[in-house]
Short mmCIF file of C-alpha atoms and ligand atoms in Angstrom, two decimals:
data_model
loop_
_atom_site.label_atom_id
_atom_site.label_comp_id
_atom_site.label_asym_id
_atom_site.label_seq_id
_atom_site.Cartn_x
_atom_site.Cartn_y
_atom_site.Cartn_z
CA UNK G 208 -0.03 -0.03 0.01
CA UNK G 209 1.24 3.41 -0.88
CA UNK G 210 -0.32 6.85 -0.93
CA UNK G 211 0.38 6.84 -4.64
CA UNK G 212 -1.70 3.70 -5.35
CA UNK G 213 -4.63 5.76 -6.46
CA UNK G 214 -2.67 6.81 -9.52
CA UNK G 215 -2.22 3.27 -10.82
CA UNK G 216 -4.86 3.55 -13.50
CA UNK G 217 -3.19 6.80 -14.71
CA UNK G 218 0.21 5.14 -14.68
CA UNK G 219 -1.17 2.24 -16.70
CA UNK G 220 -2.70 4.60 -19.25
CA UNK G 221 0.63 6.34 -19.64
CA UNK G 222 2.41 3.02 -20.09
CA UNK G 223 -0.15 2.01 -22.67
CA UNK G 224 0.52 5.20 -24.59
CA UNK G 225 4.31 4.61 -24.59
CA UNK G 226 3.54 1.07 -25.83
CA UNK G 227 1.83 2.61 -28.83
CA UNK G 228 5.06 4.33 -29.75
CA UNK G 229 4.26 7.74 -28.40
CA UNK G 230 5.37 9.39 -25.16
CA UNK G 231 4.48 13.00 -25.56
CA UNK G 232 5.09 13.61 -21.89
CA UNK G 233 8.76 12.78 -22.36
CA UNK G 234 9.44 15.25 -25.20
CA UNK G 235 12.40 17.45 -24.44
CA UNK G 236 13.67 20.24 -26.67
CA UNK G 237 17.49 20.14 -26.58
CA UNK G 238 17.77 23.43 -28.31
CA UNK G 239 15.43 26.04 -29.82
CA UNK G 240 16.72 28.32 -32.57
CA UNK G 241 13.57 30.25 -33.54
CA UNK G 242 9.85 30.28 -32.77
CA UNK G 243 9.51 27.58 -35.52
CA UNK G 244 12.59 25.47 -35.19
CA UNK G 245 14.15 23.25 -32.49
CA UNK G 246 15.90 19.99 -32.00
CA UNK G 247 14.54 16.93 -30.15
CA UNK G 248 16.95 14.07 -29.48
CA UNK G 249 19.48 15.79 -31.66
CA UNK G 250 17.13 15.92 -34.69
CA UNK G 251 15.76 19.12 -36.20
CA UNK G 252 11.99 19.61 -35.92
CA UNK G 253 9.53 22.19 -37.15
CA UNK G 254 7.55 23.45 -34.19
CA UNK G 255 3.86 23.38 -35.03
CA UNK G 256 2.49 23.45 -31.50
CA UNK G 257 3.69 26.29 -29.23
CA UNK G 258 1.06 29.03 -28.53
CA UNK G 259 3.87 31.44 -29.60
CA UNK G 260 1.32 33.20 -31.80
CA UNK G 261 3.28 36.31 -32.71
CA UNK G 262 6.65 34.55 -32.76
CA UNK G 263 8.18 37.10 -30.41
CA UNK G 264 10.35 34.81 -28.29
CA UNK G 265 13.49 35.49 -30.29
CA UNK G 266 12.78 39.15 -31.18
CA UNK G 267 16.04 41.07 -30.86
CA UNK G 268 14.51 43.99 -28.95
CA UNK G 269 12.66 41.71 -26.59
CA UNK G 270 15.88 39.88 -25.78
CA UNK G 271 17.91 43.08 -25.44
CA UNK G 272 15.40 44.48 -22.90
CA UNK G 273 15.32 41.24 -20.98
CA UNK G 274 19.12 41.15 -20.76
CA UNK G 275 19.33 44.76 -19.61
CA UNK G 276 16.77 44.15 -16.87
CA UNK G 277 18.59 40.97 -15.82
CA UNK G 278 21.79 42.94 -15.41
CA UNK G 279 20.25 45.90 -13.71
CA UNK G 280 17.83 44.20 -11.29
CA UNK G 281 19.20 40.65 -10.90
CA UNK G 282 17.76 37.22 -11.61
CA UNK G 283 14.68 37.30 -9.44
CA UNK G 284 12.68 39.27 -6.87
CA UNK G 285 12.88 36.53 -4.17
CA UNK G 286 9.60 37.71 -2.71
CA UNK G 287 5.86 38.15 -3.07
CA UNK G 288 4.10 41.31 -4.22
CA UNK G 289 2.96 42.17 -0.68
CA UNK G 290 6.42 41.82 0.82
CA UNK G 291 9.75 42.53 -1.00
CA UNK G 292 8.62 41.41 -4.47
CA UNK G 293 7.23 44.66 -5.93
CA UNK G 294 9.77 46.57 -8.10
CA UNK G 295 9.10 49.61 -10.21
CA UNK G 296 8.75 47.33 -13.21
CA UNK G 297 5.71 45.56 -11.73
CA UNK G 298 3.89 48.84 -11.43
CA UNK G 299 5.02 49.90 -14.91
CA UNK G 300 3.81 46.64 -16.39
CA UNK G 301 0.42 46.92 -14.64
CA UNK G 302 0.03 50.53 -15.90
CA UNK G 303 0.94 49.50 -19.40
CA UNK G 304 -1.48 46.51 -19.38
CA UNK G 305 -4.28 48.73 -18.17
CA UNK G 306 -3.41 51.27 -20.89
CA UNK G 307 -3.34 48.67 -23.68
CA UNK G 308 -6.73 47.30 -22.55
CA UNK G 309 -8.20 50.81 -21.89
CA UNK G 310 -9.20 49.73 -18.40
CA UNK G 311 -8.55 51.52 -15.11
CA UNK G 312 -7.02 48.65 -13.20
CA UNK G 313 -4.64 45.79 -13.91
CA UNK G 314 -3.37 43.09 -11.60
CA UNK G 315 -0.46 40.83 -12.70
CA UNK G 316 0.06 37.25 -11.52
CA UNK G 317 2.99 34.92 -11.78
CA UNK G 318 1.13 32.68 -14.28
CA UNK G 319 -2.12 32.79 -16.23
CA UNK G 320 -3.20 29.68 -14.32
CA UNK G 321 -2.92 31.62 -11.07
CA UNK G 322 -4.76 34.61 -12.59
CA UNK G 323 -7.85 32.41 -13.18
CA UNK G 324 -7.44 30.59 -9.90
CA UNK G 325 -7.10 33.90 -8.02
CA UNK G 326 -9.86 35.79 -9.71
CA UNK G 327 -12.50 33.06 -9.52
CA UNK G 328 -11.84 31.93 -5.99
CA UNK G 329 -11.72 35.52 -4.73
CA UNK G 330 -14.65 37.04 -6.61
CA UNK G 331 -17.15 34.21 -5.96
CA UNK G 332 -18.18 34.37 -2.32
CA UNK G 333 -20.48 32.04 -0.36
CA UNK G 334 -23.75 33.46 -1.64
CA UNK G 335 -22.61 34.01 -5.20
CA UNK G 336 -22.98 31.77 -8.18
CA UNK G 337 -20.36 31.00 -10.82
CA UNK G 338 -21.37 29.84 -14.30
CA UNK G 339 -18.63 28.40 -16.43
CA UNK G 340 -18.60 27.02 -19.97
CA UNK G 341 -18.37 23.24 -19.95
CA UNK G 342 -15.16 23.29 -22.07
CA UNK G 343 -13.28 25.68 -19.81
CA UNK G 344 -9.55 25.40 -19.24
CA UNK G 345 -8.28 23.54 -16.16
CA UNK G 346 -7.35 26.81 -14.47
CA UNK G 347 -11.00 27.90 -14.63
CA UNK G 348 -12.22 24.56 -13.30
CA UNK G 349 -9.69 24.71 -10.52
CA UNK G 350 -10.58 28.30 -9.62
CA UNK G 351 -14.19 27.19 -9.55
CA UNK G 352 -13.40 24.37 -7.15
CA UNK G 353 -11.76 26.80 -4.78
CA UNK G 354 -14.69 29.28 -4.97
CA UNK G 355 -16.99 29.30 -1.98
CA UNK G 356 -20.17 29.71 -3.96
CA UNK G 357 -22.13 27.32 -6.19
CA UNK G 358 -20.68 26.38 -9.54
CA UNK G 359 -22.84 25.57 -12.52
CA UNK G 360 -21.71 24.55 -15.94
CA UNK G 361 -23.49 25.58 -19.15
CA UNK G 362 -23.21 23.84 -22.55
CA UNK G 363 -20.13 24.85 -24.51
CA UNK G 364 -20.74 28.02 -26.60
CA UNK G 365 -24.45 27.85 -25.97
CA UNK G 366 -25.94 31.29 -25.08
CA UNK G 367 -29.46 29.82 -24.91
CA UNK G 368 -28.42 27.28 -22.25
CA UNK G 369 -26.65 30.06 -20.33
CA UNK G 370 -29.83 32.16 -20.49
CA UNK G 371 -31.98 29.18 -19.24
CA UNK G 372 -29.63 28.72 -16.33
CA UNK G 373 -29.65 32.40 -15.46
CA UNK G 374 -33.45 32.36 -15.54
CA UNK G 375 -33.47 29.47 -13.08
CA UNK G 376 -31.27 31.52 -10.75
CA UNK G 377 -33.66 34.48 -10.62
CA UNK G 378 -34.31 35.48 -7.02
CA UNK G 379 -31.18 33.65 -5.77
CA UNK G 380 -29.11 35.70 -3.31
CA UNK G 381 -25.68 37.10 -4.20
CA UNK G 382 -24.00 38.02 -7.43
CA UNK G 383 -23.59 35.90 -10.55
CA UNK G 384 -20.32 35.63 -12.45
CA UNK G 385 -20.21 34.16 -15.92
CA UNK G 386 -16.85 32.90 -17.31
CA UNK G 387 -16.02 32.27 -20.97
CA UNK G 388 -12.88 32.08 -23.10
CA UNK G 389 -12.26 34.10 -26.27
CA UNK G 390 -10.72 31.21 -28.21
CA UNK G 391 -11.00 27.71 -26.71
CA UNK G 392 -7.60 26.09 -26.51
CA UNK G 393 -8.36 22.58 -27.75
CA UNK G 394 -10.32 23.11 -31.00
CA UNK G 395 -9.62 26.80 -31.60
CA UNK G 396 -13.26 27.71 -31.74
CA UNK G 397 -14.42 31.19 -30.60
CA UNK G 398 -17.05 31.96 -28.07
CA UNK G 399 -20.19 33.52 -29.55
CA UNK G 400 -19.27 36.63 -27.53
CA UNK G 401 -21.90 39.01 -29.03
CA UNK G 402 -24.73 36.66 -28.08
CA UNK G 403 -23.24 35.94 -24.66
CA UNK G 404 -22.81 39.68 -24.08
CA UNK G 405 -26.49 40.19 -24.91
CA UNK G 406 -27.50 37.51 -22.38
CA UNK G 407 -25.20 39.07 -19.84
CA UNK G 408 -26.83 42.50 -20.31
CA UNK G 409 -30.33 41.15 -20.17
CA UNK G 410 -29.74 39.37 -16.88
CA UNK G 411 -27.48 42.03 -15.35
CA UNK G 412 -24.74 39.60 -14.39
CA UNK G 413 -20.96 40.06 -14.32
CA UNK G 414 -18.82 38.70 -17.16
CA UNK G 415 -15.25 37.51 -17.04
CA UNK G 416 -13.56 36.65 -20.34
CA UNK G 417 -10.34 34.69 -20.51
CA UNK G 418 -8.55 35.93 -23.66
CA UNK G 419 -5.46 33.71 -23.10
CA UNK G 420 -5.41 32.53 -26.75
CA UNK G 421 -7.02 35.59 -28.33
CA UNK G 422 -5.03 38.54 -26.99
CA UNK G 423 -2.59 39.68 -29.70
CA UNK G 424 -4.52 37.47 -32.12
CA UNK G 425 -8.11 38.83 -32.62
CA UNK G 426 -9.59 42.30 -32.88
CA UNK G 427 -8.56 45.54 -34.56
CA UNK G 428 -6.08 46.25 -31.74
CA UNK G 429 -5.44 42.63 -30.88
CA UNK G 430 -7.44 42.90 -27.64
CA UNK G 431 -9.24 39.64 -28.24
CA UNK G 432 -12.56 38.12 -29.14
CA UNK G 433 -14.66 40.73 -27.30
CA UNK G 434 -13.04 43.55 -29.26
CA UNK G 435 -13.33 41.66 -32.55
CA UNK G 436 -17.09 41.23 -32.04
CA UNK G 437 -17.63 44.88 -31.02
CA UNK G 438 -18.78 44.04 -27.47
CA UNK G 439 -15.49 44.97 -25.73
CA UNK G 440 -17.18 47.09 -23.00
CA UNK G 441 -19.32 44.11 -21.88
CA UNK G 442 -16.30 42.33 -20.35
CA UNK G 443 -16.27 43.35 -16.67
CA UNK G 444 -13.01 41.42 -16.24
CA UNK G 445 -10.52 40.27 -18.84
CA UNK G 446 -8.00 37.62 -17.82
CA UNK G 447 -5.03 36.58 -19.87
CA UNK G 448 -1.53 35.33 -19.97
CA UNK G 449 1.93 36.55 -20.98
CA UNK G 450 2.84 32.99 -21.97
CA UNK G 451 1.30 32.85 -25.41
CA UNK G 452 1.29 35.81 -27.83
CA UNK G 453 3.63 37.78 -25.51
CA UNK G 454 6.19 34.98 -25.42
CA UNK G 455 7.11 35.10 -21.69
CA UNK G 456 5.32 33.94 -18.57
CA UNK G 457 2.74 35.50 -16.17
CA UNK G 458 -0.93 36.38 -16.09
CA UNK G 459 -3.15 39.34 -15.59
CA UNK G 460 -6.64 40.64 -14.99
CA UNK G 461 -7.92 44.06 -16.04
CA UNK G 462 -11.14 45.79 -15.08
CA UNK G 463 -12.90 49.14 -14.79
CA UNK G 464 -14.73 48.16 -11.67
CA UNK G 465 -14.38 50.59 -8.75
CA UNK G 466 -12.82 48.96 -5.73
CA UNK G 467 -10.78 46.49 -7.77
CA UNK G 468 -7.47 47.45 -6.09
CA UNK G 469 -8.54 45.77 -2.80
CA UNK G 470 -7.95 42.43 -4.55
CA UNK G 471 -4.25 43.02 -3.90
CA UNK G 472 -5.05 42.28 -0.26
CA UNK G 473 -7.69 39.58 -0.79
CA UNK G 474 -6.50 37.45 -3.68
CA UNK G 475 -4.30 34.74 -2.25
CA UNK G 476 -2.75 33.43 -5.53
CA UNK G 477 -1.65 37.04 -6.11
CA UNK G 478 -0.35 37.58 -2.59
CA UNK G 479 1.36 34.38 -1.56
CA UNK G 480 3.73 33.60 -4.39
CA UNK G 481 6.96 35.16 -5.71
CA UNK G 482 6.45 37.97 -8.16
CA UNK G 483 7.66 37.87 -11.77
CA UNK G 484 11.39 38.32 -12.33
CA UNK G 485 12.46 41.72 -13.72
CA UNK G 486 13.69 40.18 -17.01
CA UNK G 487 10.22 38.74 -17.61
CA UNK G 488 8.61 42.11 -16.88
CA UNK G 489 10.96 43.75 -19.36
CA UNK G 490 10.43 41.23 -22.19
CA UNK G 491 6.70 41.39 -21.67
CA UNK G 492 6.69 45.19 -21.81
CA UNK G 493 8.60 45.06 -25.08
CA UNK G 494 6.29 42.39 -26.51
CA UNK G 495 3.30 44.62 -25.65
CA UNK G 496 4.87 47.37 -27.83
CA UNK G 497 5.02 44.91 -30.70
CA UNK G 498 1.37 44.00 -30.27
CA UNK G 499 0.49 47.70 -30.43
CA UNK G 500 2.84 48.80 -33.17
CA UNK G 501 3.05 45.81 -35.48
CA UNK G 502 -0.46 44.83 -36.62
CA UNK G 503 1.22 43.09 -39.58
CA UNK G 504 2.19 40.30 -37.13
CA UNK G 505 -1.56 39.62 -36.63
CA UNK G 506 -2.17 39.65 -40.35
CA UNK G 507 0.71 37.26 -40.97
CA UNK G 508 -0.64 34.95 -38.21
CA UNK G 509 -4.10 35.00 -39.69
CA UNK G 510 -2.71 34.21 -43.16
CA UNK G 511 -0.74 31.28 -41.79
CA UNK G 512 -3.73 30.01 -39.85
CA UNK G 513 -5.84 30.19 -42.94
CA UNK G 514 -3.21 28.35 -45.00
CA UNK G 515 -2.86 25.48 -42.51
CA UNK G 516 -6.60 25.16 -41.88
CA UNK G 517 -7.63 25.19 -45.52
CA UNK G 518 -4.76 22.87 -46.51
CA UNK G 519 -5.82 20.24 -43.98
CA UNK G 520 -9.55 20.75 -44.63
CA UNK G 521 -9.03 20.32 -48.36
CA UNK G 522 -7.09 17.11 -47.68
CA UNK G 523 -10.25 15.78 -45.87
CA UNK G 524 -9.29 15.96 -42.25
CA UNK G 525 -11.97 16.59 -39.61
CA UNK G 526 -11.02 19.83 -37.93
CA UNK G 527 -12.43 22.34 -35.43
CA UNK G 528 -15.37 24.46 -36.64
CA UNK G 529 -13.50 27.72 -37.24
CA UNK G 530 -10.22 28.95 -38.63
CA UNK G 531 -7.91 30.11 -35.91
CA UNK G 532 -4.21 29.86 -35.02
CA UNK G 533 -5.12 26.64 -33.23
CA UNK G 534 -5.86 23.99 -35.84
CA UNK G 535 -6.79 20.61 -34.39
CA UNK G 536 -7.16 17.38 -36.28
CA UNK G 537 -9.90 15.23 -34.71
CA UNK G 538 -9.06 11.51 -34.70
CA UNK G 539 -11.09 8.41 -33.97
CA UNK G 540 -9.19 6.83 -31.14
CA UNK G 541 -6.09 6.95 -28.97
CA UNK G 542 -4.01 4.28 -30.79
CA UNK G 543 -4.44 6.15 -34.05
CA UNK G 544 -3.71 9.51 -32.45
CA UNK G 545 -0.56 8.13 -30.78
CA UNK G 546 0.67 6.56 -34.02
CA UNK G 547 0.00 9.75 -35.92
CA UNK G 548 1.78 11.95 -33.38
CA UNK G 549 4.81 9.62 -33.31
CA UNK G 550 5.01 9.34 -37.11
CA UNK G 551 4.86 13.14 -37.46
CA UNK G 552 7.68 13.59 -34.99
CA UNK G 553 9.68 11.02 -37.00
CA UNK G 554 9.00 13.22 -40.05
CA UNK G 555 10.42 16.20 -38.14
CA UNK G 556 7.11 17.94 -37.28
CA UNK G 557 6.26 18.54 -33.66
CA UNK G 558 2.56 18.98 -32.75
CA UNK G 559 0.70 18.60 -29.45
CA UNK G 560 -1.15 15.39 -28.67
CA UNK G 561 -4.32 16.11 -26.66
CA UNK G 562 -6.19 13.19 -25.10
CA UNK G 563 -9.53 12.84 -23.35
CA UNK G 564 -10.59 13.93 -20.72
CA UNK G 565 -8.58 17.10 -21.55
CA UNK G 566 -10.41 17.24 -24.88
CA UNK G 567 -14.00 18.43 -25.30
CA UNK G 568 -15.22 15.06 -26.60
CA UNK G 569 -13.90 11.53 -26.53
CA UNK G 570 -11.95 12.26 -29.76
CA UNK G 571 -8.24 12.67 -29.24
CA UNK G 572 -6.71 15.64 -31.03
CA UNK G 573 -3.56 16.40 -32.88
CA UNK G 574 -3.40 20.01 -31.79
CA UNK G 575 -1.33 22.27 -33.96
CA UNK G 576 -0.77 26.00 -33.65
CA UNK G 577 0.84 28.43 -36.06
CA UNK G 578 2.88 31.51 -35.35
CA UNK G 579 3.48 34.71 -37.31
CA UNK G 580 7.03 33.50 -37.60
CA UNK G 581 6.17 30.47 -39.79
CA UNK G 582 6.92 30.87 -43.51
CA UNK G 583 4.38 29.60 -46.03
CA UNK G 584 7.08 27.05 -47.05
CA UNK G 585 7.12 25.70 -43.47
CA UNK G 586 3.36 25.58 -43.29
CA UNK G 587 3.22 23.70 -46.63
CA UNK G 588 5.89 21.27 -45.49
CA UNK G 589 3.79 20.60 -42.33
CA UNK G 590 0.63 20.05 -44.41
CA UNK G 591 2.46 17.64 -46.68
CA UNK G 592 3.78 15.64 -43.70
CA UNK G 593 0.39 15.52 -41.98
CA UNK G 594 -1.39 14.44 -45.19
CA UNK G 595 1.23 11.74 -45.87
CA UNK G 596 0.88 10.27 -42.42
CA UNK G 597 -2.89 10.65 -42.49
CA UNK G 598 -3.04 8.70 -45.74
CA UNK G 599 -0.80 6.00 -44.41
CA UNK G 600 -3.02 5.61 -41.34
CA UNK G 601 -6.24 5.83 -43.34
CA UNK G 602 -7.77 8.63 -41.28
CA UNK G 603 -8.60 11.05 -44.06
CA UNK G 604 -12.04 11.47 -45.52
CA UNK G 605 -15.67 10.70 -44.84
CA UNK G 606 -15.22 7.82 -42.38
CA UNK G 607 -12.13 9.21 -40.76
CA UNK G 608 -13.87 9.48 -37.42
CA UNK G 609 -16.44 6.76 -37.80
CA UNK G 610 -15.57 4.97 -34.55
CA UNK G 611 -15.75 8.13 -32.50
CA UNK G 612 -18.91 9.57 -31.00
CA UNK B 224 -37.60 12.79 1.99
CA UNK B 225 -38.43 9.47 0.27
CA UNK B 226 -36.91 9.03 -3.18
CA UNK B 227 -39.41 9.69 -5.94
CA UNK B 228 -39.40 6.40 -7.89
CA UNK B 229 -40.70 8.23 -10.99
CA UNK B 230 -37.47 10.28 -11.10
CA UNK B 231 -35.50 7.09 -10.66
CA UNK B 232 -37.37 5.61 -13.62
CA UNK B 233 -36.65 8.60 -15.85
CA UNK B 234 -32.94 8.40 -14.92
CA UNK B 235 -32.80 4.62 -15.63
CA UNK B 236 -34.62 5.01 -18.96
CA UNK B 237 -32.04 7.58 -20.04
CA UNK B 238 -29.08 5.49 -18.81
CA UNK B 239 -30.36 2.54 -20.85
CA UNK B 240 -29.80 4.65 -23.95
CA UNK B 241 -26.18 5.24 -23.22
CA UNK B 242 -25.06 1.86 -21.80
CA UNK B 243 -24.55 -1.37 -23.71
CA UNK B 244 -27.83 -3.29 -24.37
CA UNK B 245 -28.67 -5.67 -21.50
CA UNK B 246 -26.77 -3.68 -18.83
CA UNK B 247 -28.49 -4.30 -15.48
CA UNK B 248 -29.43 -0.99 -13.98
CA UNK B 249 -31.01 -0.70 -10.52
CA UNK B 250 -31.54 2.29 -8.20
CA UNK B 251 -28.46 1.04 -6.26
CA UNK B 252 -26.21 0.92 -9.36
CA UNK B 253 -23.11 3.14 -9.05
CA UNK B 254 -23.11 5.46 -12.05
CA UNK B 255 -19.40 5.67 -12.63
CA UNK B 256 -18.48 2.28 -11.09
CA UNK B 257 -21.10 -0.30 -12.16
CA UNK B 258 -22.08 1.32 -15.44
CA UNK B 259 -18.54 2.18 -16.46
CA UNK B 260 -19.41 5.56 -17.87
CA UNK B 261 -16.62 8.03 -18.47
CA UNK B 262 -16.80 11.50 -16.93
CA UNK B 263 -17.59 13.24 -20.27
CA UNK B 264 -20.61 10.96 -20.83
CA UNK B 265 -21.80 11.49 -17.29
CA UNK B 266 -21.57 15.26 -17.76
CA UNK B 267 -23.66 15.15 -20.94
CA UNK B 268 -26.10 12.85 -19.21
CA UNK B 269 -26.47 15.23 -16.26
CA UNK B 270 -27.04 18.15 -18.67
CA UNK B 271 -29.86 16.15 -20.29
CA UNK B 272 -31.49 15.63 -16.86
CA UNK B 273 -31.10 19.32 -16.14
CA UNK B 274 -33.08 20.09 -19.32
CA UNK B 275 -35.81 17.48 -18.52
CA UNK B 276 -36.34 18.80 -14.95
CA UNK B 277 -35.49 22.45 -15.73
CA UNK B 278 -32.96 22.74 -12.93
CA UNK B 279 -29.18 23.34 -12.70
CA UNK B 280 -27.13 20.88 -10.68
CA UNK B 281 -24.17 22.56 -8.95
CA UNK B 282 -20.86 20.78 -9.66
CA UNK B 283 -20.16 19.90 -5.99
CA UNK B 284 -23.40 17.98 -5.80
CA UNK B 285 -22.54 15.94 -8.85
CA UNK B 286 -19.29 14.88 -7.21
CA UNK B 287 -21.14 13.57 -4.14
CA UNK B 288 -23.48 11.35 -6.15
CA UNK B 289 -22.66 7.64 -6.18
CA UNK B 290 -25.79 5.66 -6.99
CA UNK B 291 -28.86 6.38 -9.17
CA UNK B 292 -30.91 6.76 -5.94
CA UNK B 293 -28.45 9.40 -4.70
CA UNK B 294 -28.80 11.27 -8.00
CA UNK B 295 -32.61 11.13 -7.82
CA UNK B 296 -32.54 12.47 -4.32
CA UNK B 297 -30.16 15.31 -5.29
CA UNK B 298 -32.37 16.25 -8.26
CA UNK B 299 -35.45 16.17 -6.00
CA UNK B 300 -33.87 18.50 -3.49
CA UNK B 301 -33.09 20.90 -6.37
CA UNK B 302 -36.80 20.97 -7.18
CA UNK B 303 -37.07 18.19 -9.81
CA UNK B 304 -40.58 16.88 -10.35
CA UNK B 305 -41.25 13.73 -12.42
CA UNK B 306 -44.33 15.19 -14.05
CA UNK B 307 -42.74 18.50 -15.10
C1 PLP P 79 -7.65 29.34 -21.67
C2 PLP P 79 -6.40 29.37 -20.83
N1 PLP P 79 -6.42 30.06 -19.71
C3 PLP P 79 -5.30 30.06 -18.91
C4 PLP P 79 -4.17 29.43 -19.24
C5 PLP P 79 -2.99 29.44 -18.29
O1 PLP P 79 -1.96 30.25 -18.76
P1 PLP P 79 -0.50 30.08 -18.20
O2 PLP P 79 0.18 29.15 -19.10
O3 PLP P 79 0.07 31.46 -18.24
O4 PLP P 79 -0.51 29.54 -16.83
C6 PLP P 79 -4.12 28.70 -20.46
C7 PLP P 79 -2.92 28.02 -20.92
O5 PLP P 79 -2.23 27.28 -20.41
C8 PLP P 79 -5.29 28.64 -21.23
O6 PLP P 79 -5.32 27.88 -22.36
#
């Protein structure tokens, strides 16, 4: 008997996966030379699964600012925001984030995961109700678990189901917080934000939007799905991460709500963890400049997304419903998905393997994502490799997913 | 509060649609254990029940449910009525 015995089924599942020739949890990048290229086990690979949407990780200005901050302020803050971990840079970054989002207040966190955890568990008190989309990211589910109030799921991207559930809550005490994502991370589909914003207005509830995958990607100024749909002002809180389009690490929440600043003394995942290192603050600030001043990066990203999506759709793969920088191939079962993933890696193309229950349905996914740094030649090479493997495994065309639900 | 057997019947009728033909389902059957349903299927099943009874089941209450009778009782407490 061991305290770890409860994980035996999980350990077996992992062993089973390795037996199929795929061990995605063991992938290690030995070196990375650009947002699109790395080596794994000494062999060059094209990175087609990174969330590095604008390709800023190797930007010369970003690196220069990071190095300068590293030299000037040292390697870390060695403290939390409420003790010795607040430097001028933390205030500067919060002011800058608020300015970019045109909101009064901004709070930064050490990861996006903690931003969701912190905001949900702190906002939703005992008498309040939290409504989350059924396909929400783990950080939203975990924040919900730590919230004192009741948590209710609504059907993924279904404003009518949300409205029905809000109607059932009429007369309940406390406030109601609705949480959605701009782009969902597994299939790349967008929330119907205009319809959800209308439901939110009608019922007078509070809306928090996680734009983790859509900031820097969607909207005239890159502010995300709410801006793109023209309902930007309906987001009472916007949460996001520095770890995707901004190429660093950290999370944030912005809001216009009066009284927001008190969260600095109430939100435990903000308070009781070391603050971001100065070099991360500096690279994030520079990356924000690029989001603001280089809209061509978003255009390039959109063109790459379109090229990958249409190339795979034309070949007959079953994909997510909408074109986005996340393009996922839906596969019938885990053995096929594992074989597909391993074969692609052997061809020198790295993608993410996503397995249920982390996926919205029982279908496993080959999750790819493009960056503005990919060339069309690289995208075409990836399409060719995916099509070749797909043909070999017989998972292209009408009955490609026949055995899945 | 005695468990409303009509609610139990509605639950069992629905479970029969999503389990292999011939699966023995009783009020004492454990939904995850005996019926071998995965968590995604259970979630969709609960959403279907929420529609039928016009209620929302908070997540913490789903976690506490073991058997079909438990589920019926939880739905009843949330205001479910078999003839709604
Ligand atoms: C929708 C969503 N929210 C939050 C996060 C957490 O972000 P981070 O990686 O910064 O912790 C992620 C990604 O991991 C995500 O996909």
